[in-house]
Coordinates of C-alpha atoms and ligand atoms in Angstrom, one line a residue:
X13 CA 57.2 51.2 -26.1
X14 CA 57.4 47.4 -25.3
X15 CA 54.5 45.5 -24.1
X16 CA 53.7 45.0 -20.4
X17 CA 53.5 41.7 -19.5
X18 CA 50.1 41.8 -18.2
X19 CA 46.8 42.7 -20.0
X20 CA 44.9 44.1 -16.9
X21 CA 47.9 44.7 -14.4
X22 CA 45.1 46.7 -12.5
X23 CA 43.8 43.3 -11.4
X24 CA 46.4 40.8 -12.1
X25 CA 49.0 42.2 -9.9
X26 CA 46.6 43.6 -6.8
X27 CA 48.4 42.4 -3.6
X28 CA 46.4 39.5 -1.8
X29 CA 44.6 42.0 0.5
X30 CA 43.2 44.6 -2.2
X31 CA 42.0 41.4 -4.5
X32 CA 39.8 40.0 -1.3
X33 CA 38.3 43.2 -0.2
X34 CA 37.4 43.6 -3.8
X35 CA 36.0 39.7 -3.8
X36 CA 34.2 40.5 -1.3
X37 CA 32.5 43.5 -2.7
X38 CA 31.4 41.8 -5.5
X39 CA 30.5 38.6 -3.8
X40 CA 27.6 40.8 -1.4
X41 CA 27.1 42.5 -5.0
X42 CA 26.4 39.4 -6.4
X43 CA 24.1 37.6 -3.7
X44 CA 22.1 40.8 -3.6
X45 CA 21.4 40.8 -7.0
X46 CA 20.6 36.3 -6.7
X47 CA 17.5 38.0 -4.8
X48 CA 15.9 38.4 -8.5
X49 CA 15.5 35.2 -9.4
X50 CA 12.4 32.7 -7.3
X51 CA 15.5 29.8 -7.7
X52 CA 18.2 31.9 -5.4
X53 CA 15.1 33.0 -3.0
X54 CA 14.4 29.6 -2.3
X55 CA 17.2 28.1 -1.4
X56 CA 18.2 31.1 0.9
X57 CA 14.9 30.4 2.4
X58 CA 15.7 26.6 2.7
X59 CA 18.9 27.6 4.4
X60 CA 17.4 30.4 6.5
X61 CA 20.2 33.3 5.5
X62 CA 19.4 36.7 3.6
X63 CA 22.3 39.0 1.4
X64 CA 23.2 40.3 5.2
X65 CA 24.6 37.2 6.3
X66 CA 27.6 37.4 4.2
X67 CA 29.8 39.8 6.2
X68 CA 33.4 38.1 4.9
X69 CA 34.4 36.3 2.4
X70 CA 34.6 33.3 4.9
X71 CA 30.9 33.5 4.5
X72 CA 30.9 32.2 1.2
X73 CA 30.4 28.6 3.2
X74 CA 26.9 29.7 4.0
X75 CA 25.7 30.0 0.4
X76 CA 23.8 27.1 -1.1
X77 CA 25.5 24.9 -3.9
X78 CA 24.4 24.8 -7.4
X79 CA 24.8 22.1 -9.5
X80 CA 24.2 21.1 -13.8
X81 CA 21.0 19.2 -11.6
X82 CA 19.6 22.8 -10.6
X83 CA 20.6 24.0 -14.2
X84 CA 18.7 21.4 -16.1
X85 CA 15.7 21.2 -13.4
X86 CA 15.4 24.8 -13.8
X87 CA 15.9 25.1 -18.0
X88 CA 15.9 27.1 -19.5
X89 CA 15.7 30.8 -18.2
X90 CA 14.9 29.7 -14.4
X91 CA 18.6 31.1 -12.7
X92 CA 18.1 34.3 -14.9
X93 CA 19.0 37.1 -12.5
X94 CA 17.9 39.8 -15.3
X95 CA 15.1 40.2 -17.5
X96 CA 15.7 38.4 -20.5
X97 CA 15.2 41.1 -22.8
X98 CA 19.0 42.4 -21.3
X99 CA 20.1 38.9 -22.1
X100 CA 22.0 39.0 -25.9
X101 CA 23.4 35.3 -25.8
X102 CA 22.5 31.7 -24.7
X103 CA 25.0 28.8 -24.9
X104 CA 23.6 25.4 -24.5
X105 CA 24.9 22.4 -23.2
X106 CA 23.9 18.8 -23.7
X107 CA 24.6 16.3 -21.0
X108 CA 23.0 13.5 -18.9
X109 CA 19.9 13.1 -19.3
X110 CA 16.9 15.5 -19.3
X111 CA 17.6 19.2 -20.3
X112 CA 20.4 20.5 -21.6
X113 CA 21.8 23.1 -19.1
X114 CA 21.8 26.9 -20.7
X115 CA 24.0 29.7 -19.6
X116 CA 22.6 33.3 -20.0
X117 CA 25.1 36.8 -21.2
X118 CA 24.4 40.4 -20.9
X119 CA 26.6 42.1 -23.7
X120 CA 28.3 43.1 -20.3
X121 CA 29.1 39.3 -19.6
X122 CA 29.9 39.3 -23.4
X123 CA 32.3 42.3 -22.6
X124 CA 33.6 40.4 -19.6
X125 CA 34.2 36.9 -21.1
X126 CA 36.3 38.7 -24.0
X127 CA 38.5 40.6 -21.3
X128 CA 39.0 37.4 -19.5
X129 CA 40.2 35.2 -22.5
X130 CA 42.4 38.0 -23.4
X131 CA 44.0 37.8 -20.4
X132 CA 44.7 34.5 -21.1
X133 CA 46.1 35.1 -24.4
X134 CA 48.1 38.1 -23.5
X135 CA 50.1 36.5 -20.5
X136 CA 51.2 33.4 -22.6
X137 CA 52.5 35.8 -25.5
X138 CA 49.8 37.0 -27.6
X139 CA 49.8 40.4 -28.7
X140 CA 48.6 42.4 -32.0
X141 CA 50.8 41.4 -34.3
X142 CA 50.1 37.3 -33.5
X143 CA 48.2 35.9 -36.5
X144 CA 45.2 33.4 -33.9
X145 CA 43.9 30.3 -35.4
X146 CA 41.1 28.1 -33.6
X147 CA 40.1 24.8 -34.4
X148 CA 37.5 24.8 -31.5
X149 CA 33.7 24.0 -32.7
X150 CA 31.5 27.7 -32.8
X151 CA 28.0 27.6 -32.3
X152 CA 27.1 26.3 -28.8
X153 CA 30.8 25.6 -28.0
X154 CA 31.7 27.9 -26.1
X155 CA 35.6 27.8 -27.3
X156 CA 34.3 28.6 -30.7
X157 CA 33.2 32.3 -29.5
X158 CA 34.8 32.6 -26.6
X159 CA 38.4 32.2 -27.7
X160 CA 37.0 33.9 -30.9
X161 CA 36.0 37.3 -28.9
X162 CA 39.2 37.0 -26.6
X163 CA 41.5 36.9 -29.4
X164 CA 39.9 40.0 -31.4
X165 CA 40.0 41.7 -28.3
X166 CA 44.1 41.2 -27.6
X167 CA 44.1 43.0 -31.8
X168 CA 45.3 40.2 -32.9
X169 CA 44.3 38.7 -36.8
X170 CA 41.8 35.8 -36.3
X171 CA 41.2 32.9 -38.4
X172 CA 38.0 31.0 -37.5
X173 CA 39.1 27.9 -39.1
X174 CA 36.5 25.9 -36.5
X175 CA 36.9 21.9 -35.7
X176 CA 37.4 19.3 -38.4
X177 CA 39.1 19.7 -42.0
X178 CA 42.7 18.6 -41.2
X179 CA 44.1 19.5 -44.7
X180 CA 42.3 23.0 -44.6
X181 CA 43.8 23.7 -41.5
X182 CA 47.6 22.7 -42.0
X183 CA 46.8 25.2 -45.4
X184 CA 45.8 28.3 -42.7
X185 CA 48.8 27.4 -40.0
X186 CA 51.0 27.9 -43.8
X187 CA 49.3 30.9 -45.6
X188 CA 48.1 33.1 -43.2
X189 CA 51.3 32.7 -40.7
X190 CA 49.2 31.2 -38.2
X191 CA 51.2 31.7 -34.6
X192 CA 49.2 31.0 -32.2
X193 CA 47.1 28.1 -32.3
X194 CA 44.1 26.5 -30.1
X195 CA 43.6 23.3 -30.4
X196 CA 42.5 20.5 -28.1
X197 CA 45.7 18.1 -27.2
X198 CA 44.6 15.5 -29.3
X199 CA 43.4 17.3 -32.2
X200 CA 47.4 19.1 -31.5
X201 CA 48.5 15.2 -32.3
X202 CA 46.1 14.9 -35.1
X203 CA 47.1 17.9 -36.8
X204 CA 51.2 16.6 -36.2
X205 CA 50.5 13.4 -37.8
X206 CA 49.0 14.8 -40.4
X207 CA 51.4 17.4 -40.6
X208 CA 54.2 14.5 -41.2
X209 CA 52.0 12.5 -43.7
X210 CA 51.8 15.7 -45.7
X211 CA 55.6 16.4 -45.5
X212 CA 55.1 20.0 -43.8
X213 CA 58.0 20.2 -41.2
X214 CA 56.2 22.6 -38.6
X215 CA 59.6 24.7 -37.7
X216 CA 60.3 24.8 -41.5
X217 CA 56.9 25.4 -42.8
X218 CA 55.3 27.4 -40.5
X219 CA 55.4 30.3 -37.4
X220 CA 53.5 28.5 -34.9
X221 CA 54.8 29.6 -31.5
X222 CA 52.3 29.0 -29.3
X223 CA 49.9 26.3 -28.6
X224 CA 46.9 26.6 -26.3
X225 CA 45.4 23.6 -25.1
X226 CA 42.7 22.6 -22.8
X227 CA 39.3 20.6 -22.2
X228 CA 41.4 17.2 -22.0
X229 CA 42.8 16.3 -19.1
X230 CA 46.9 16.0 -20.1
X231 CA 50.2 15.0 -18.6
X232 CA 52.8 17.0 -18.3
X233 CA 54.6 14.4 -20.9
X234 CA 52.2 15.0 -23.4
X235 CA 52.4 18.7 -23.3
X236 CA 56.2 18.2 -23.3
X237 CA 55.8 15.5 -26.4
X238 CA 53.3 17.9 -28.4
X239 CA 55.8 21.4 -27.9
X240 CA 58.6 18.8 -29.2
X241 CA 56.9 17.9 -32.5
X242 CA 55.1 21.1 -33.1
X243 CA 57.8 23.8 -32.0
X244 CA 55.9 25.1 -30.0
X245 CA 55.1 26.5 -26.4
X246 CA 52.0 24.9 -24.9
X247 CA 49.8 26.1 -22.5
X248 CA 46.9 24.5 -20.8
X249 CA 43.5 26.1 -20.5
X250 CA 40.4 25.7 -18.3
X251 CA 37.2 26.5 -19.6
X252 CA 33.8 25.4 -18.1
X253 CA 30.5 26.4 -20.3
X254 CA 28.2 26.7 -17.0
X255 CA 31.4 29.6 -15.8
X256 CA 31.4 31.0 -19.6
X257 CA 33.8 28.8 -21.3
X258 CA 37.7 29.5 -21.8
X259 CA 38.8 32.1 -19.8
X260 CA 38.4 30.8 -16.0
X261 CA 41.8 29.4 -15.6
X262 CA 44.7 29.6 -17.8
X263 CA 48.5 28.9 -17.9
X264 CA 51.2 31.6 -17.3
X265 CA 55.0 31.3 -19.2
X266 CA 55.7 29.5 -16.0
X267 CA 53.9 26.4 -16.8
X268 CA 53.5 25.7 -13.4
X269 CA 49.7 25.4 -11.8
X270 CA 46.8 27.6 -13.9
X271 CA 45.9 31.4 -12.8
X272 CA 42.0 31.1 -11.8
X273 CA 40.7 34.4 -12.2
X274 CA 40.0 35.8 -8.8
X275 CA 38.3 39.0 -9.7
X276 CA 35.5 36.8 -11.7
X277 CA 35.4 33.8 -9.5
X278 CA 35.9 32.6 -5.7
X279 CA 37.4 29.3 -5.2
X280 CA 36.8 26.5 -3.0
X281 CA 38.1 23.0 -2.8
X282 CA 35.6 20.2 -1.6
X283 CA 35.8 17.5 -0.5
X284 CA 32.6 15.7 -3.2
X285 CA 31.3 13.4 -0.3
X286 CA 31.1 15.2 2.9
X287 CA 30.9 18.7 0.7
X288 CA 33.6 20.4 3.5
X289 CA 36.8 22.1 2.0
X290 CA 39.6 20.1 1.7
X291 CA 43.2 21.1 3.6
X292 CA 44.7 23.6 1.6
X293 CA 46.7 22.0 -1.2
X294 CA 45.3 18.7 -1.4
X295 CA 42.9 17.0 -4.0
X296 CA 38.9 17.7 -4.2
X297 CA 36.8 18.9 -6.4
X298 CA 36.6 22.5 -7.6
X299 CA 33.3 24.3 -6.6
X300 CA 33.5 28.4 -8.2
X301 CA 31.0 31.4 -6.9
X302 CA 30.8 33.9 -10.3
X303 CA 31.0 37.3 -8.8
X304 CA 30.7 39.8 -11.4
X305 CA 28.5 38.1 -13.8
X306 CA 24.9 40.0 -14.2
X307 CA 22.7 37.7 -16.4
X308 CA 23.1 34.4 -14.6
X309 CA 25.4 34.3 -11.5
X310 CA 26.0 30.3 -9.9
X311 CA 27.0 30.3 -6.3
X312 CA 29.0 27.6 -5.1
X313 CA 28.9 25.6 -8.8
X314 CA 29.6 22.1 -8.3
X315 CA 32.0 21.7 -11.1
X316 CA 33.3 18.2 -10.6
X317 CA 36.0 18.9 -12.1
X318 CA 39.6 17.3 -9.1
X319 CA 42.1 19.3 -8.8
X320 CA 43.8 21.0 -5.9
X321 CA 45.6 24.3 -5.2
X322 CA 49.8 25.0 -5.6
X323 CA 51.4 26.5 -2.7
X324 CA 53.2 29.6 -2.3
X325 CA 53.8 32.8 -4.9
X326 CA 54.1 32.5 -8.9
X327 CA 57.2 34.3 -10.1
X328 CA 55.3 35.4 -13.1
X329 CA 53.8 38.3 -10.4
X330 CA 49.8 37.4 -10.6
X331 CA 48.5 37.1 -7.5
X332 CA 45.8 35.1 -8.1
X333 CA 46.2 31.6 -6.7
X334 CA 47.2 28.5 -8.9
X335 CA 45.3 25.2 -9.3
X336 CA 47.3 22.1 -10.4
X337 CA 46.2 20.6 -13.9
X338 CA 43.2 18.8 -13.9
X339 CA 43.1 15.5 -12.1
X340 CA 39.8 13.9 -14.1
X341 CA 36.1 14.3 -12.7
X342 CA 34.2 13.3 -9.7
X343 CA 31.1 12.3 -12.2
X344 CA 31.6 9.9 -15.2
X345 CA 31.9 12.2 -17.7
X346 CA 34.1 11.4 -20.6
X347 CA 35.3 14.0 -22.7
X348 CA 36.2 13.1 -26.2
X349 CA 37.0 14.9 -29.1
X350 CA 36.3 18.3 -27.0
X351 CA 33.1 17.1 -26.2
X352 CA 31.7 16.3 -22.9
X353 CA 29.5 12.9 -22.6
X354 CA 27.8 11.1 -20.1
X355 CA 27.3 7.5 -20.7
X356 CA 23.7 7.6 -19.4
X357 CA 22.9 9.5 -22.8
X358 CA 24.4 6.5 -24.5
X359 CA 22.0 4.1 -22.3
X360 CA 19.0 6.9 -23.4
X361 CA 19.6 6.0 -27.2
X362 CA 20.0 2.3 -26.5
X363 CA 16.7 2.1 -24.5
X364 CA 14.7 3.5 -27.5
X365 CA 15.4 0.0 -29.4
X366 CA 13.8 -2.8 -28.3
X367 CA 15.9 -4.5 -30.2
X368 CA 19.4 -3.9 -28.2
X369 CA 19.7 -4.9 -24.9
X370 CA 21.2 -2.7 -22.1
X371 CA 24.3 -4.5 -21.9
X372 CA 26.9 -2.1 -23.7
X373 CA 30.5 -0.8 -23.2
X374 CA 31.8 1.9 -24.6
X375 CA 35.7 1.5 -25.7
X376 CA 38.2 5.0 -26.1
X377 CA 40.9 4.5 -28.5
X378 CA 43.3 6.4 -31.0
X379 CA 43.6 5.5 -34.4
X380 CA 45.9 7.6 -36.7
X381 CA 45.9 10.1 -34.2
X382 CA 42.3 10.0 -34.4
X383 CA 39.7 9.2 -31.5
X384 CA 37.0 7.1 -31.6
X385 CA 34.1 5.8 -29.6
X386 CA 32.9 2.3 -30.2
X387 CA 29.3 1.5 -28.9
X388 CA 29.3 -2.7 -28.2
X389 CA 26.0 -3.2 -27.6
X390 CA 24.4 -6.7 -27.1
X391 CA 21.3 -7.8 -29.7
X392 CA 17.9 -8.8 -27.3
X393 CA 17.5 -12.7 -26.8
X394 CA 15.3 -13.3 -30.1
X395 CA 16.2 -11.1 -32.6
X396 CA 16.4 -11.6 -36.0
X397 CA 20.0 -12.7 -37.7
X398 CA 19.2 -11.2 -40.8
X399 CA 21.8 -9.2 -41.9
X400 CA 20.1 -6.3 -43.9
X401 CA 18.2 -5.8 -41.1
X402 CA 21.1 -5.4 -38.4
X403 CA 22.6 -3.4 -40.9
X404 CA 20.3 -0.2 -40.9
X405 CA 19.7 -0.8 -37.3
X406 CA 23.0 -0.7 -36.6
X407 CA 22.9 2.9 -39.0
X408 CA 19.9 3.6 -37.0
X409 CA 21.8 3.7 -33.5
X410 CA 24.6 5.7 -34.7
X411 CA 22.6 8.5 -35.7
X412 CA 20.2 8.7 -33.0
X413 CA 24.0 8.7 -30.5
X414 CA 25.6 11.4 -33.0
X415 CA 22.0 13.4 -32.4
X416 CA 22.7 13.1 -28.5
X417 CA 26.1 13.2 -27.8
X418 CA 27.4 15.2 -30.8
X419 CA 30.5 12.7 -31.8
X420 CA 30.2 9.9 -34.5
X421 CA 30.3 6.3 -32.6
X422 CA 31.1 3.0 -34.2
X423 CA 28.2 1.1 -33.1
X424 CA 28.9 -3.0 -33.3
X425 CA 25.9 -5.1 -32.2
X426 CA 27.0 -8.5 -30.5
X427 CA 25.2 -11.7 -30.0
X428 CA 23.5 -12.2 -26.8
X429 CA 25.7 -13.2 -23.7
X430 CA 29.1 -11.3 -25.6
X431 CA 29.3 -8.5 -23.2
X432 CA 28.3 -10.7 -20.0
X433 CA 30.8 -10.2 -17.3
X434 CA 30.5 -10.5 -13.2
X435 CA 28.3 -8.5 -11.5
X436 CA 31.1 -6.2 -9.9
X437 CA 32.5 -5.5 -13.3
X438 CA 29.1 -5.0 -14.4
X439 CA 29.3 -1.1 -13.8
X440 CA 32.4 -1.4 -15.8
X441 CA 30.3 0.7 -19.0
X442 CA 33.7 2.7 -20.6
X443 CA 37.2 1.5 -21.5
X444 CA 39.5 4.4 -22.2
X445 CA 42.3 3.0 -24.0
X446 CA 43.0 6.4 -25.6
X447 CA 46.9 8.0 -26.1
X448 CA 48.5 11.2 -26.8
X449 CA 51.0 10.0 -29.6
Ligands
COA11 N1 38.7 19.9 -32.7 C1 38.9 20.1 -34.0 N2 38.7 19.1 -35.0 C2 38.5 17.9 -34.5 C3 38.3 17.6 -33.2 C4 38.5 18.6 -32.3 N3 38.3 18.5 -31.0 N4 38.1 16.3 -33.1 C5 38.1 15.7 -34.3 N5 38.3 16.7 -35.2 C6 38.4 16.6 -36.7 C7 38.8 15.2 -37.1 O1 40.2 15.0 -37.2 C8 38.2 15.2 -38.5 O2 39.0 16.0 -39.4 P1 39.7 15.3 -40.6 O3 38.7 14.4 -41.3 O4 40.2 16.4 -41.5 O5 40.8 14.6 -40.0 C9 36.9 16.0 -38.4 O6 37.1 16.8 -37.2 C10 35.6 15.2 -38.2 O7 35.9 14.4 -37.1 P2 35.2 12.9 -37.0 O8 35.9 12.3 -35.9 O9 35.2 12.3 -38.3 O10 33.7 13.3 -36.8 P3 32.8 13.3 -35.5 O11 31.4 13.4 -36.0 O12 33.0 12.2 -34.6 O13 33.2 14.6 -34.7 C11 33.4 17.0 -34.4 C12 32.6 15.8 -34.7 C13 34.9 16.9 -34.7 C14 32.9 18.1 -35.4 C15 33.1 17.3 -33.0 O14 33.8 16.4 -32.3 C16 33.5 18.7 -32.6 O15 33.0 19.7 -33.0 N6 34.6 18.8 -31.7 C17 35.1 20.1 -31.3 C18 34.5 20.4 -29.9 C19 35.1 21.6 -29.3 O16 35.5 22.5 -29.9 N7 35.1 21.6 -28.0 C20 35.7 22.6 -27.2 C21 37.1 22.5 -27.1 S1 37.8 23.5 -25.9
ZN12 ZN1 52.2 32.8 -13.0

């Protein structure tokens, strides 16, 4: 018997009305069960509204936001909604300064996650017989696992390659007939140019098919450019680690807008300054209320991520609304290599040596399909020109940023007065030179 098209067509194909009476089930489920954790009291409190208030789904507007902020102020276990000894998993982000924010699973949100990134795999083409390959980081990256669990759960043969190790990875795609493939976009370009050093011709050499790709913001040229070179059908994904990871939003053969799941999440679009939705269908940032997550539910997250929603139906038959691909961040965040950074935790390293200033800028670039982050950073009025010395600082800084912000910068001290530049272009910290290709 063929394949259906949909993994859950229980949920992916419920007609607009049956998938809001069911949001809003699990929406009064969920702020019912926010009553067990002192953070979500409080801020009803604050607000003066109880679990009874939310009579529609319209009342989703009357729930507080949450924010990283409350995540980090509250680190590690202070959103739990369960007792821990439920809990069977923690991811762990870094970012900003302060605490690292920490997410919470049940084996049910475990079970959950896995159904949701299967989804995702199933309606771009995945099925059983696909041999899956991801070059995502594991441990606290939550595409390691979660792509990981998502794939095993569509059947299909996994290879856990994990990030790094070029070579190794071109020898997988070739031995194991790897056909479906994550990969960040510009590890994707790294992998083709290393691909054509090597001589491997990917339509000759090997089955990839399809490509999924997500956690850097893209054009639709350089998804078109990277399914040219690779032979391959790419899809975009959206992950957030404070949601779970992959597995929120995802790409349908369409290519046209990314399904957000609307039996996990409900959607809003904000405006980030006067926190009111935006008109349907224009840009703001995307703010998500988890609603069938036990260990840690977020109400009204504050994702900061821009985007906006598509109008009208998908002829793919999911009902669940599309959002266009990501238009960059309401925050500063820079995400490179996969990894999210703030450039605060660059000043945080910096501060630490007396013998920097705090005049720095941080350039993006690509080099052989490779990124990199160079750290300029100017040396304090009297220090020392001996070289030695400036060397192992210089060795010092890098590892202490590496520690923090998990990528390897180039760190380049500069004379004093290098760097200066008018005071309006003195915010100016990051130059993202960066390109697909
Ligand atoms: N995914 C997979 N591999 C990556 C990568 C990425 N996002 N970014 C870089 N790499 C590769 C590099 O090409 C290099 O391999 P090579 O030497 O065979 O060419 C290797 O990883 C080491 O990278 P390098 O830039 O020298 O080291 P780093 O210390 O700056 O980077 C990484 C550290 C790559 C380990 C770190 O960036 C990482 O783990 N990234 C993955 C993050 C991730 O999975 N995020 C979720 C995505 S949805
Ligand atoms: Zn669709």
């Amino acid at each position: 018997m063929p394949y259906s098209p949909y993994f859950n067509p229980e949920y992916e194909t419920l007609t607009r009305p049956e998938l809001e009476a069911l949001q809003l089930q699990r929406l009064q489920q969920t702020v019912r069960h926010c009553m067990n954790a002192p953070f979500y009291q409080n801020k009803f409190k604050e607000l003066g509204i109880t679990p009874d208030d939310i009579k529609s789904l319209d009342d989703v507007s009357k729930l507080p936001f949450t924010s990283k902020e409350d995540l980090r102020e509250n680190y590690p276990y202070g959103l739990a909604c369960v007792p821990l000894k439920d809990c069977v998993r923690l991811h762990s982000s870094s970012g900003t300064t302060g605490n690292p924010t920490v997410v919470l699973h049940t084996q049910k949100d475990l079970d959950e996650w896995a159904n949701a990134v299967a989804r995702c795999l199933w309606m771009v083409g995945s099925r059983p017989e696909d041999v899956f390959q991801n070059s995502a980081g594991y441990g606290m990256f939550t595409a390691g696992l979660g792509f990981q669990y998502g794939a095993e759960r569509v059947g299909m043969l996994t290879v856990p390659a994990a990030a790094g190790n070029t070579l190794r990875q071109i020898k997988f795609i070739k031995d194991f007939g790897t056909t479906v493939l994550h990969a960040i976009p510009s590890y994707a370009s790294r992998i083709y140019e290393v691909m054509k050093e090597e001589g491997v011709d990917p339509r000759r050499d090997t089955k990839l098919r399809v490509l999924c790709i997500g956690a850097e913001p893209h054009s639709e040229e350089q998804r078109r450019r990277i399914e040219e070179n690779l032979g391959v059908k790419a899809y975009n994904s959206y992950g957030i680690s404070e949601m779970m990871g992959p597995g929120v939003a995802f790409e349908c053969p369409e290519q046209n807008g990314i399904h957000i799941w609307e039996d996990y999440f409900i959607v809003e679009i904000i405006d980030p300054v006067t926190l009111k939705p935006v008109p349907d269908g224009e840009l703001g940032e995307l703010v998500i209320t988890t609603i069938n997550r036990e260990a840690m539910p977020l109400l009204r997250y504050r994702t900061r991520d821009l985007t906006r929603f598509l109008p009208g139906d998908c002829p793919c038959g999911r009902t669940h609304r599309r959002l266009a691909r990501l238009q960059g961040r309401s925050d500063d965040m820079i995400i490179l290599k996969g990894v999210n950074i703030f450039p605060i935790q660059v000043e945080k390293i910096l501060l630490k040596f007396k013998e920097v200033s705090t005049d720095y800028l941080i350039t993006l670039e690509t080099k052989d399909g490779n990124d990199i982050m160079t750290v300029d950073v100017e040396l304090s009025q009297l220090f020392t020109d001996d070289y030695g010395r400036l060397q192992s600082l210089e060795k010092e800084i890098t590892r202490q940023l590496k520690d923090e912000i998990l990528v390897t910068p180039k760190v380049r001290l500069l004379s004093k007065g290098s760097l200066t530049v008018s005071d309006e272009k003195k915010a100016v910290r990051v130059k993202d030179l960066r390109k697909l290709f």
